[in-house]
Amino acid sequence: ILFTNGDNDTFPLWYVQEVEGFRTDVRVCNLSLLNADWYINQMRRKVYDSEALPISLSWDQYKSGTRDVVYFVEQDNIKDYLDLPILFNIMHTNPNKFKLKTGGEEYDFFPSKKFRIPVDSALVVDNGTVPLHLAGRIEPVEWKVNTYGIQKNHLILFDILAHNQWNRPVYFSTTTGDAAYIGLEGYFTQEGMAYRLLPVRAIPPDDQIADVNTDVMFNNMMNKLNLDLGDPDVFIGEDSYRSSMNMRNNFGRLAQALIREGKKDSAILICDRAIEQMPDEVISYDFFLVPIADAYYAAGAEEKAIAITERLLLYIEQNLSYYFSFGGDKVSEMDRYKQQYMAFLQEVLKLVEKHQQKDLNDRAKAIFDEYYQKYVCLLYT
């Protein structure tokens, strides 16, 4: 079960299933559409090799105008997390239990913002949901939703999670955004362009969400992903460029995770793959090359790391020169770009200081000092 959110991360998947016949066992479920009763109906039916989603609510319980929003009205006597299967059992057996009448209106509510998905430890190990090396960390998924309530799409998501019982793998596209995850990211593991929901609390060592399953993600990024962007005649529009940032971030994050696990050769291979898939000639090097350069340095591929660092410094210097060239009314308009590239330069400075690259460090400092002085002068003139 793969949850997506927008058009751009859904329609290509529908294409490869409907036209190419690829992975028709995967149920792509668009959270944006899941607010519509007709779409929920579709999710309740088998499609190709994908069984119906385990949605327990009936048509009368989710039709348009019914449970469009379920509010959270926290009760003082409820201290623990609410089991989702028990919650939905109450909705079926005593539907008025979660009805609130006020001001002549009736509202649907849940008596807590804290929820639990129970887990059978033996089952999730036997069916391969949880890798053996994580078996000791299995626990129920417990999380809090920090909103006033949930719309129908997340109510149906809750229903699916309550009744899936860890029988089918559950994934979220990495591009859906935090709002779509409703707090579940504390149990995400990244395997590529998707996060897998596991009954294992994530302990990310970086500032990003989710753990990284390096074995699965390496295979996906190295052997299955083909962006086909090596042709300089291919036009890269704004949408494609934004996608490339996500891709480079994923390559860099995987490389960093491999370094932490002592897999330096694999880290070099994945960095090489990132450069091959998104060459500078087609998509200019940017901020997301810093983790890749860092991984190269850490893995002992200093020559490759230096080449990237030199290119980044040239790129930053050219952009700073351009944005500082504006005068008059344009000065204030360019301010955010100046700050952006100064911050970018600071990250490169940290990189070369960390890996004791004196010549590059001196050059980066010289660029920074030059444009910092210009920036200060502009503030006071």
mmCIF file of C-alpha atoms in Angstrom:
data_model
loop_
_atom_site.group_PDB
_atom_site.id
_atom_site.type_symbol
_atom_site.label_atom_id
_atom_site.label_comp_id
_atom_site.label_asym_id
_atom_site.label_seq_id
_atom_site.Cartn_x
_atom_site.Cartn_y
_atom_site.Cartn_z
ATOM 1 C CA ILE A 1 0.000 0.000 0.000
ATOM 2 C CA LEU A 2 1.646 3.216 -1.175
ATOM 3 C CA PHE A 3 0.174 6.529 -0.021
ATOM 4 C CA THR A 4 0.761 9.522 -2.264
ATOM 5 C CA ASN A 5 -0.678 13.013 -2.086
ATOM 6 C CA GLY A 6 -0.399 15.201 -5.189
ATOM 7 C CA ASP A 7 -0.693 14.794 -8.933
ATOM 8 C CA ASN A 8 3.034 14.689 -9.657
ATOM 9 C CA ASP A 9 3.789 11.790 -7.333
ATOM 10 C CA THR A 10 0.663 9.830 -8.340
ATOM 11 C CA PHE A 11 -0.030 10.060 -12.070
ATOM 12 C CA PRO A 12 3.332 8.582 -13.200
ATOM 13 C CA LEU A 13 2.664 5.589 -10.930
ATOM 14 C CA TRP A 14 -0.799 5.106 -12.390
ATOM 15 C CA TYR A 15 0.727 5.293 -15.854
ATOM 16 C CA VAL A 16 3.284 2.539 -15.279
ATOM 17 C CA GLN A 17 0.605 0.322 -13.770
ATOM 18 C CA GLU A 18 -2.170 0.960 -16.296
ATOM 19 C CA VAL A 19 -0.079 1.191 -19.459
ATOM 20 C CA GLU A 20 3.149 -0.675 -18.727
ATOM 21 C CA GLY A 21 1.589 -3.280 -16.419
ATOM 22 C CA PHE A 22 4.338 -2.711 -13.849
ATOM 23 C CA ARG A 23 3.871 -3.730 -10.184
ATOM 24 C CA THR A 24 0.123 -4.088 -10.393
ATOM 25 C CA ASP A 25 0.255 -5.667 -6.919
ATOM 26 C CA VAL A 26 0.859 -2.215 -5.396
ATOM 27 C CA ARG A 27 -2.193 -0.199 -4.395
ATOM 28 C CA VAL A 28 -1.426 3.468 -4.978
ATOM 29 C CA CYS A 29 -3.719 5.431 -2.676
ATOM 30 C CA ASN A 30 -3.904 9.183 -3.224
ATOM 31 C CA LEU A 31 -4.613 10.936 0.079
ATOM 32 C CA SER A 32 -5.951 14.037 -1.664
ATOM 33 C CA LEU A 33 -8.648 11.978 -3.375
ATOM 34 C CA LEU A 34 -9.369 9.916 -0.282
ATOM 35 C CA ASN A 35 -11.702 12.690 0.911
ATOM 36 C CA ALA A 36 -14.123 11.679 -1.861
ATOM 37 C CA ASP A 37 -16.616 8.883 -1.207
ATOM 38 C CA TRP A 38 -16.405 7.605 -4.814
ATOM 39 C CA TYR A 39 -12.637 7.184 -4.458
ATOM 40 C CA ILE A 40 -12.999 5.352 -1.144
ATOM 41 C CA ASN A 41 -15.354 3.003 -2.992
ATOM 42 C CA GLN A 42 -12.585 2.307 -5.507
ATOM 43 C CA MET A 43 -10.132 1.538 -2.721
ATOM 44 C CA ARG A 44 -12.572 -1.049 -1.350
ATOM 45 C CA ARG A 45 -12.374 -3.064 -4.575
ATOM 46 C CA LYS A 46 -9.666 -5.383 -5.872
ATOM 47 C CA VAL A 47 -7.703 -3.885 -8.773
ATOM 48 C CA TYR A 48 -5.476 -6.127 -10.905
ATOM 49 C CA ASP A 49 -3.180 -7.955 -8.441
ATOM 50 C CA SER A 50 -3.927 -5.617 -5.546
ATOM 51 C CA GLU A 51 -6.512 -6.763 -3.028
ATOM 52 C CA ALA A 52 -9.089 -4.313 -1.682
ATOM 53 C CA LEU A 53 -7.803 -2.048 1.052
ATOM 54 C CA PRO A 54 -8.925 -3.112 4.547
ATOM 55 C CA ILE A 55 -11.503 -0.360 5.053
ATOM 56 C CA SER A 56 -14.122 -1.319 7.642
ATOM 57 C CA LEU A 57 -16.371 1.755 7.427
ATOM 58 C CA SER A 58 -19.503 1.346 5.339
ATOM 59 C CA TRP A 59 -20.862 3.722 2.698
ATOM 60 C CA ASP A 60 -23.262 5.274 5.197
ATOM 61 C CA GLN A 61 -20.353 5.996 7.525
ATOM 62 C CA TYR A 62 -18.186 7.850 4.995
ATOM 63 C CA LYS A 63 -20.492 9.140 2.253
ATOM 64 C CA SER A 64 -20.275 12.813 1.315
ATOM 65 C CA GLY A 65 -21.405 15.008 4.204
ATOM 66 C CA THR A 66 -20.675 12.263 6.750
ATOM 67 C CA ARG A 67 -17.530 12.455 8.891
ATOM 68 C CA ASP A 68 -15.969 15.012 6.566
ATOM 69 C CA VAL A 69 -14.132 16.126 9.704
ATOM 70 C CA VAL A 70 -13.611 14.255 12.960
ATOM 71 C CA TYR A 71 -12.612 16.622 15.754
ATOM 72 C CA PHE A 72 -10.362 15.862 18.690
ATOM 73 C CA VAL A 73 -12.068 16.585 22.009
ATOM 74 C CA GLU A 74 -9.621 15.346 24.620
ATOM 75 C CA GLN A 75 -11.124 13.762 27.735
ATOM 76 C CA ASP A 76 -9.360 14.175 31.073
ATOM 77 C CA ASN A 77 -10.025 10.552 32.045
ATOM 78 C CA ILE A 78 -8.220 9.185 28.964
ATOM 79 C CA LYS A 79 -4.489 9.169 29.665
ATOM 80 C CA ASP A 80 -3.275 6.270 27.520
ATOM 81 C CA TYR A 81 -3.037 5.922 23.742
ATOM 82 C CA LEU A 82 -6.226 4.735 22.018
ATOM 83 C CA ASP A 83 -5.943 1.461 20.107
ATOM 84 C CA LEU A 84 -7.161 2.073 16.560
ATOM 85 C CA PRO A 85 -8.867 -1.351 16.219
ATOM 86 C CA ILE A 86 -10.811 -0.735 19.453
ATOM 87 C CA LEU A 87 -11.697 2.784 18.314
ATOM 88 C CA PHE A 88 -13.223 1.509 15.078
ATOM 89 C CA ASN A 89 -14.971 -1.340 16.843
ATOM 90 C CA ILE A 90 -16.750 1.262 19.001
ATOM 91 C CA MET A 91 -17.673 3.251 15.872
ATOM 92 C CA HIS A 92 -19.371 0.138 14.502
ATOM 93 C CA THR A 93 -21.059 -1.152 17.667
ATOM 94 C CA ASN A 94 -21.913 2.157 19.364
ATOM 95 C CA PRO A 95 -21.801 4.893 16.681
ATOM 96 C CA ASN A 96 -23.336 7.534 18.975
ATOM 97 C CA LYS A 97 -20.406 7.198 21.389
ATOM 98 C CA PHE A 98 -18.363 9.607 19.293
ATOM 99 C CA LYS A 99 -21.123 12.118 18.543
ATOM 100 C CA LEU A 100 -21.059 15.523 20.203
ATOM 101 C CA LYS A 101 -24.119 17.792 20.257
ATOM 102 C CA THR A 102 -23.523 21.480 20.868
ATOM 103 C CA GLY A 103 -25.307 24.632 19.764
ATOM 104 C CA GLY A 104 -27.944 22.602 17.985
ATOM 105 C CA GLU A 105 -25.309 20.921 15.795
ATOM 106 C CA GLU A 106 -23.919 17.396 15.911
ATOM 107 C CA TYR A 107 -20.220 16.724 15.411
ATOM 108 C CA ASP A 108 -18.087 13.616 15.098
ATOM 109 C CA PHE A 109 -15.140 13.463 17.486
ATOM 110 C CA PHE A 110 -12.445 11.279 18.972
ATOM 111 C CA PRO A 111 -11.779 11.641 22.730
ATOM 112 C CA SER A 112 -7.991 11.868 22.351
ATOM 113 C CA LYS A 113 -5.201 12.975 20.021
ATOM 114 C CA LYS A 114 -3.051 9.985 20.990
ATOM 115 C CA PHE A 115 -3.338 6.726 19.068
ATOM 116 C CA ARG A 116 -1.806 3.264 18.956
ATOM 117 C CA ILE A 117 -1.399 0.588 16.287
ATOM 118 C CA PRO A 118 -0.823 -2.732 18.095
ATOM 119 C CA VAL A 119 1.677 -5.239 16.752
ATOM 120 C CA ASP A 120 2.255 -8.995 16.873
ATOM 121 C CA SER A 121 6.046 -9.223 17.169
ATOM 122 C CA ALA A 122 6.251 -12.783 15.862
ATOM 123 C CA LEU A 123 4.083 -11.969 12.831
ATOM 124 C CA VAL A 124 6.075 -8.931 11.692
ATOM 125 C CA VAL A 125 9.323 -10.883 11.881
ATOM 126 C CA ASP A 126 7.893 -13.965 10.145
ATOM 127 C CA ASN A 127 6.366 -11.992 7.252
ATOM 128 C CA GLY A 128 9.484 -9.895 6.741
ATOM 129 C CA THR A 129 7.995 -6.570 7.803
ATOM 130 C CA VAL A 130 10.753 -6.046 10.372
ATOM 131 C CA PRO A 131 14.324 -7.153 9.572
ATOM 132 C CA LEU A 132 15.843 -9.557 12.063
ATOM 133 C CA HIS A 133 18.419 -7.026 13.259
ATOM 134 C CA LEU A 134 15.563 -4.746 14.355
ATOM 135 C CA ALA A 135 13.491 -7.446 16.068
ATOM 136 C CA GLY A 136 14.609 -6.277 19.497
ATOM 137 C CA ARG A 137 13.183 -2.810 18.868
ATOM 138 C CA ILE A 138 9.640 -3.837 17.900
ATOM 139 C CA GLU A 139 6.939 -1.874 19.702
ATOM 140 C CA PRO A 140 3.374 -0.679 19.068
ATOM 141 C CA VAL A 141 3.194 2.478 16.995
ATOM 142 C CA GLU A 142 2.194 5.239 19.397
ATOM 143 C CA TRP A 143 1.854 8.822 18.235
ATOM 144 C CA LYS A 144 0.033 12.089 18.784
ATOM 145 C CA VAL A 145 -1.726 14.094 16.069
ATOM 146 C CA ASN A 146 -1.151 17.770 16.800
ATOM 147 C CA THR A 147 -4.145 19.213 14.953
ATOM 148 C CA TYR A 148 -7.740 20.166 15.833
ATOM 149 C CA GLY A 149 -8.961 16.997 14.130
ATOM 150 C CA ILE A 150 -8.676 14.959 10.943
ATOM 151 C CA GLN A 151 -10.441 15.099 7.618
ATOM 152 C CA LYS A 152 -12.052 12.075 6.026
ATOM 153 C CA ASN A 153 -8.913 11.061 4.150
ATOM 154 C CA HIS A 154 -6.976 10.561 7.369
ATOM 155 C CA LEU A 155 -9.954 8.879 9.004
ATOM 156 C CA ILE A 156 -9.830 6.285 6.205
ATOM 157 C CA LEU A 157 -6.051 6.083 6.628
ATOM 158 C CA PHE A 158 -6.628 5.317 10.318
ATOM 159 C CA ASP A 159 -9.155 2.660 9.292
ATOM 160 C CA ILE A 160 -6.670 1.024 6.943
ATOM 161 C CA LEU A 161 -3.884 1.043 9.544
ATOM 162 C CA ALA A 162 -6.251 -0.359 12.175
ATOM 163 C CA HIS A 163 -7.249 -3.338 10.045
ATOM 164 C CA ASN A 164 -4.169 -4.038 7.937
ATOM 165 C CA GLN A 165 -2.610 -5.737 10.991
ATOM 166 C CA TRP A 166 0.853 -5.487 9.395
ATOM 167 C CA ASN A 167 -0.073 -7.982 6.676
ATOM 168 C CA ARG A 168 0.697 -5.658 3.757
ATOM 169 C CA PRO A 169 3.690 -3.308 3.580
ATOM 170 C CA VAL A 170 2.666 0.326 4.073
ATOM 171 C CA TYR A 171 4.628 3.133 2.412
ATOM 172 C CA PHE A 172 4.366 6.906 2.081
ATOM 173 C CA SER A 173 5.920 8.817 -0.792
ATOM 174 C CA THR A 174 8.766 11.043 0.414
ATOM 175 C CA THR A 175 7.204 13.946 -1.500
ATOM 176 C CA THR A 176 3.792 13.952 0.192
ATOM 177 C CA GLY A 177 4.861 16.397 2.920
ATOM 178 C CA ASP A 178 4.647 16.402 6.709
ATOM 179 C CA ALA A 179 0.918 17.146 6.862
ATOM 180 C CA ALA A 180 0.175 13.870 5.097
ATOM 181 C CA TYR A 181 2.203 11.871 7.629
ATOM 182 C CA ILE A 182 0.103 13.126 10.605
ATOM 183 C CA GLY A 183 2.919 12.376 13.043
ATOM 184 C CA LEU A 184 3.689 8.827 11.909
ATOM 185 C CA GLU A 185 7.173 9.776 10.668
ATOM 186 C CA GLY A 186 8.534 8.740 14.066
ATOM 187 C CA TYR A 187 8.165 5.175 12.763
ATOM 188 C CA PHE A 188 9.382 5.665 9.187
ATOM 189 C CA THR A 189 12.314 3.943 7.508
ATOM 190 C CA GLN A 190 13.514 5.297 4.175
ATOM 191 C CA GLU A 191 14.048 2.787 1.382
ATOM 192 C CA GLY A 192 14.398 5.169 -1.565
ATOM 193 C CA MET A 193 11.729 7.611 -2.717
ATOM 194 C CA ALA A 194 9.356 6.150 -0.147
ATOM 195 C CA TYR A 195 9.176 5.754 3.621
ATOM 196 C CA ARG A 196 8.061 2.434 5.034
ATOM 197 C CA LEU A 197 5.953 2.405 8.193
ATOM 198 C CA LEU A 198 7.405 -0.042 10.706
ATOM 199 C CA PRO A 199 6.562 -0.915 14.324
ATOM 200 C CA VAL A 200 10.061 0.277 15.194
ATOM 201 C CA ARG A 201 10.745 3.770 16.512
ATOM 202 C CA ALA A 202 13.012 5.717 14.182
ATOM 203 C CA ILE A 203 16.275 7.077 15.563
ATOM 204 C CA PRO A 204 17.564 9.289 12.721
ATOM 205 C CA PRO A 205 21.165 10.425 13.316
ATOM 206 C CA ASP A 206 20.742 13.495 11.109
ATOM 207 C CA ASP A 207 18.247 16.355 10.965
ATOM 208 C CA GLN A 208 15.904 14.506 8.615
ATOM 209 C CA ILE A 209 13.007 12.202 9.378
ATOM 210 C CA ALA A 210 13.095 8.391 9.323
ATOM 211 C CA ASP A 211 15.816 5.802 9.663
ATOM 212 C CA VAL A 212 17.614 4.580 6.545
ATOM 213 C CA ASN A 213 17.520 0.926 5.489
ATOM 214 C CA THR A 214 20.867 1.033 3.704
ATOM 215 C CA ASP A 215 20.650 -2.460 2.178
ATOM 216 C CA VAL A 216 17.268 -1.907 0.529
ATOM 217 C CA MET A 217 17.876 1.731 -0.352
ATOM 218 C CA PHE A 218 21.285 1.015 -1.888
ATOM 219 C CA ASN A 219 19.779 -1.623 -4.168
ATOM 220 C CA ASN A 220 16.905 0.683 -5.133
ATOM 221 C CA MET A 221 19.044 3.750 -5.831
ATOM 222 C CA MET A 222 21.937 1.883 -7.410
ATOM 223 C CA ASN A 223 20.253 -0.807 -9.472
ATOM 224 C CA LYS A 224 16.623 0.197 -10.018
ATOM 225 C CA LEU A 225 16.605 3.973 -10.356
ATOM 226 C CA ASN A 226 17.381 5.370 -13.804
ATOM 227 C CA LEU A 227 16.726 9.091 -14.211
ATOM 228 C CA ASP A 228 18.206 9.196 -17.720
ATOM 229 C CA LEU A 229 19.339 12.812 -17.283
ATOM 230 C CA GLY A 230 22.836 12.423 -18.687
ATOM 231 C CA ASP A 231 21.935 13.905 -22.072
ATOM 232 C CA PRO A 232 22.812 17.649 -22.121
ATOM 233 C CA ASP A 233 20.141 18.155 -24.814
ATOM 234 C CA VAL A 234 17.404 17.166 -22.349
ATOM 235 C CA PHE A 235 15.601 20.266 -21.117
ATOM 236 C CA ILE A 236 15.256 20.416 -17.343
ATOM 237 C CA GLY A 237 12.318 22.600 -16.358
ATOM 238 C CA GLU A 238 11.535 24.006 -12.937
ATOM 239 C CA ASP A 239 9.564 20.932 -11.802
ATOM 240 C CA SER A 240 12.331 18.579 -12.915
ATOM 241 C CA TYR A 241 14.927 20.715 -11.149
ATOM 242 C CA ARG A 242 12.951 20.595 -7.890
ATOM 243 C CA SER A 243 12.705 16.819 -8.273
ATOM 244 C CA SER A 244 16.464 16.637 -8.753
ATOM 245 C CA MET A 245 16.946 18.292 -5.372
ATOM 246 C CA ASN A 246 14.906 15.513 -3.753
ATOM 247 C CA MET A 247 16.925 12.908 -5.624
ATOM 248 C CA ARG A 248 20.288 14.426 -4.677
ATOM 249 C CA ASN A 249 19.167 14.706 -1.081
ATOM 250 C CA ASN A 250 18.284 10.997 -1.079
ATOM 251 C CA PHE A 251 21.614 9.993 -2.638
ATOM 252 C CA GLY A 252 23.490 12.149 -0.137
ATOM 253 C CA ARG A 253 21.534 10.845 2.814
ATOM 254 C CA LEU A 254 22.166 7.243 1.783
ATOM 255 C CA ALA A 255 25.877 7.938 1.290
ATOM 256 C CA GLN A 256 26.102 9.453 4.775
ATOM 257 C CA ALA A 257 24.302 6.448 6.277
ATOM 258 C CA LEU A 258 26.707 4.070 4.518
ATOM 259 C CA ILE A 259 29.677 6.026 5.881
ATOM 260 C CA ARG A 260 28.298 5.714 9.420
ATOM 261 C CA GLU A 261 28.030 1.948 8.912
ATOM 262 C CA GLY A 262 31.628 1.768 7.704
ATOM 263 C CA LYS A 263 30.624 0.837 4.140
ATOM 264 C CA LYS A 264 32.993 3.250 2.400
ATOM 265 C CA ASP A 265 33.157 1.418 -0.928
ATOM 266 C CA SER A 266 29.362 1.410 -1.172
ATOM 267 C CA ALA A 267 29.255 5.096 -0.252
ATOM 268 C CA ILE A 268 31.638 5.923 -3.107
ATOM 269 C CA LEU A 269 29.539 3.874 -5.530
ATOM 270 C CA ILE A 270 26.333 5.663 -4.560
ATOM 271 C CA CYS A 271 28.017 9.074 -4.852
ATOM 272 C CA ASP A 272 29.323 8.105 -8.295
ATOM 273 C CA ARG A 273 25.809 7.063 -9.246
ATOM 274 C CA ALA A 274 24.416 10.422 -8.121
ATOM 275 C CA ILE A 275 26.935 12.296 -10.280
ATOM 276 C CA GLU A 276 26.269 10.001 -13.239
ATOM 277 C CA GLN A 277 22.487 10.325 -12.948
ATOM 278 C CA MET A 278 22.485 14.115 -12.429
ATOM 279 C CA PRO A 279 25.651 15.525 -14.021
ATOM 280 C CA ASP A 280 26.662 19.151 -13.541
ATOM 281 C CA GLU A 281 26.328 19.767 -17.280
ATOM 282 C CA VAL A 282 22.596 19.070 -17.113
ATOM 283 C CA ILE A 283 21.632 20.049 -13.561
ATOM 284 C CA SER A 284 24.101 22.488 -12.001
ATOM 285 C CA TYR A 285 25.676 21.430 -8.733
ATOM 286 C CA ASP A 286 23.846 22.881 -5.748
ATOM 287 C CA PHE A 287 23.549 22.739 -1.975
ATOM 288 C CA PHE A 288 22.663 19.041 -2.077
ATOM 289 C CA LEU A 289 26.131 18.167 -3.366
ATOM 290 C CA VAL A 290 27.648 19.096 0.026
ATOM 291 C CA PRO A 291 26.680 15.758 1.699
ATOM 292 C CA ILE A 292 27.948 13.902 -1.374
ATOM 293 C CA ALA A 293 31.298 15.715 -1.258
ATOM 294 C CA ASP A 294 31.426 15.052 2.489
ATOM 295 C CA ALA A 295 30.881 11.334 1.888
ATOM 296 C CA TYR A 296 33.619 11.280 -0.754
ATOM 297 C CA TYR A 297 36.064 12.879 1.702
ATOM 298 C CA ALA A 298 35.074 10.479 4.495
ATOM 299 C CA ALA A 299 35.385 7.456 2.190
ATOM 300 C CA GLY A 300 38.882 8.430 1.048
ATOM 301 C CA ALA A 301 37.912 9.573 -2.465
ATOM 302 C CA GLU A 302 39.555 12.953 -1.923
ATOM 303 C CA GLU A 303 40.121 13.792 -5.576
ATOM 304 C CA LYS A 304 36.423 13.458 -6.367
ATOM 305 C CA ALA A 305 35.495 15.448 -3.262
ATOM 306 C CA ILE A 306 37.871 18.286 -4.153
ATOM 307 C CA ALA A 307 36.513 18.478 -7.706
ATOM 308 C CA ILE A 308 32.975 18.932 -6.374
ATOM 309 C CA THR A 309 34.064 21.452 -3.738
ATOM 310 C CA GLU A 310 35.921 23.570 -6.298
ATOM 311 C CA ARG A 311 32.874 23.558 -8.557
ATOM 312 C CA LEU A 312 30.598 24.554 -5.669
ATOM 313 C CA LEU A 313 32.850 27.469 -4.730
ATOM 314 C CA LEU A 314 32.922 28.699 -8.325
ATOM 315 C CA TYR A 315 29.137 28.356 -8.564
ATOM 316 C CA ILE A 316 28.596 30.238 -5.290
ATOM 317 C CA GLU A 317 31.035 32.993 -6.221
ATOM 318 C CA GLN A 318 29.394 33.507 -9.623
ATOM 319 C CA ASN A 319 25.942 33.743 -8.083
ATOM 320 C CA LEU A 320 27.032 36.104 -5.332
ATOM 321 C CA SER A 321 28.706 38.329 -7.926
ATOM 322 C CA TYR A 322 25.492 38.362 -9.933
ATOM 323 C CA TYR A 323 23.124 39.151 -7.071
ATOM 324 C CA PHE A 324 25.415 41.834 -5.612
ATOM 325 C CA SER A 325 25.586 43.517 -9.013
ATOM 326 C CA PHE A 326 22.050 44.885 -8.721
ATOM 327 C CA GLY A 327 21.471 48.430 -7.521
ATOM 328 C CA GLY A 328 18.604 50.787 -6.849
ATOM 329 C CA ASP A 329 15.205 49.237 -6.170
ATOM 330 C CA LYS A 330 16.509 45.748 -6.995
ATOM 331 C CA VAL A 331 18.831 45.622 -3.960
ATOM 332 C CA SER A 332 16.093 44.589 -1.530
ATOM 333 C CA GLU A 333 14.622 42.118 -4.017
ATOM 334 C CA MET A 334 17.957 40.293 -4.243
ATOM 335 C CA ASP A 335 18.475 40.129 -0.462
ATOM 336 C CA ARG A 336 17.073 36.639 0.051
ATOM 337 C CA TYR A 337 19.271 35.243 -2.722
ATOM 338 C CA LYS A 338 22.355 36.856 -1.187
ATOM 339 C CA GLN A 339 21.517 35.321 2.176
ATOM 340 C CA GLN A 340 20.837 31.962 0.541
ATOM 341 C CA TYR A 341 24.243 31.786 -1.135
ATOM 342 C CA MET A 342 26.075 33.143 1.900
ATOM 343 C CA ALA A 343 24.499 30.354 3.951
ATOM 344 C CA PHE A 344 25.435 27.877 1.217
ATOM 345 C CA LEU A 345 29.023 29.151 1.396
ATOM 346 C CA GLN A 346 29.082 28.666 5.160
ATOM 347 C CA GLU A 347 28.153 24.994 4.686
ATOM 348 C CA VAL A 348 31.044 24.583 2.235
ATOM 349 C CA LEU A 349 33.328 26.295 4.765
ATOM 350 C CA LYS A 350 32.292 23.767 7.414
ATOM 351 C CA LEU A 351 32.969 20.983 4.911
ATOM 352 C CA VAL A 352 36.537 22.022 4.066
ATOM 353 C CA GLU A 353 37.368 22.814 7.688
ATOM 354 C CA LYS A 354 36.108 19.391 8.735
ATOM 355 C CA HIS A 355 38.304 17.629 6.200
ATOM 356 C CA GLN A 356 41.321 19.949 6.675
ATOM 357 C CA GLN A 357 41.458 21.239 3.117
ATOM 358 C CA LYS A 358 43.618 24.321 3.724
ATOM 359 C CA ASP A 359 43.715 25.724 0.184
ATOM 360 C CA LEU A 360 39.980 25.354 -0.292
ATOM 361 C CA ASN A 361 39.390 26.704 3.199
ATOM 362 C CA ASP A 362 41.439 29.825 2.439
ATOM 363 C CA ARG A 363 39.582 30.353 -0.815
ATOM 364 C CA ALA A 364 36.160 29.892 0.780
ATOM 365 C CA LYS A 365 37.024 32.317 3.581
ATOM 366 C CA ALA A 366 38.237 34.921 1.091
ATOM 367 C CA ILE A 367 34.966 34.723 -0.841
ATOM 368 C CA PHE A 368 32.945 34.890 2.346
ATOM 369 C CA ASP A 369 34.859 37.871 3.750
ATOM 370 C CA GLU A 370 34.535 39.779 0.482
ATOM 371 C CA TYR A 371 30.783 39.423 0.199
ATOM 372 C CA TYR A 372 30.112 39.724 3.911
ATOM 373 C CA GLN A 373 31.786 43.133 3.857
ATOM 374 C CA LYS A 374 29.702 44.109 0.836
ATOM 375 C CA TYR A 375 26.557 42.955 2.581
ATOM 376 C CA VAL A 376 27.327 44.924 5.728
ATOM 377 C CA CYS A 377 28.104 48.044 3.679
ATOM 378 C CA LEU A 378 24.766 47.774 1.917
ATOM 379 C CA LEU A 379 22.962 47.582 5.256
ATOM 380 C CA TYR A 380 24.406 50.875 6.454
ATOM 381 C CA THR A 381 24.422 52.926 3.261
#
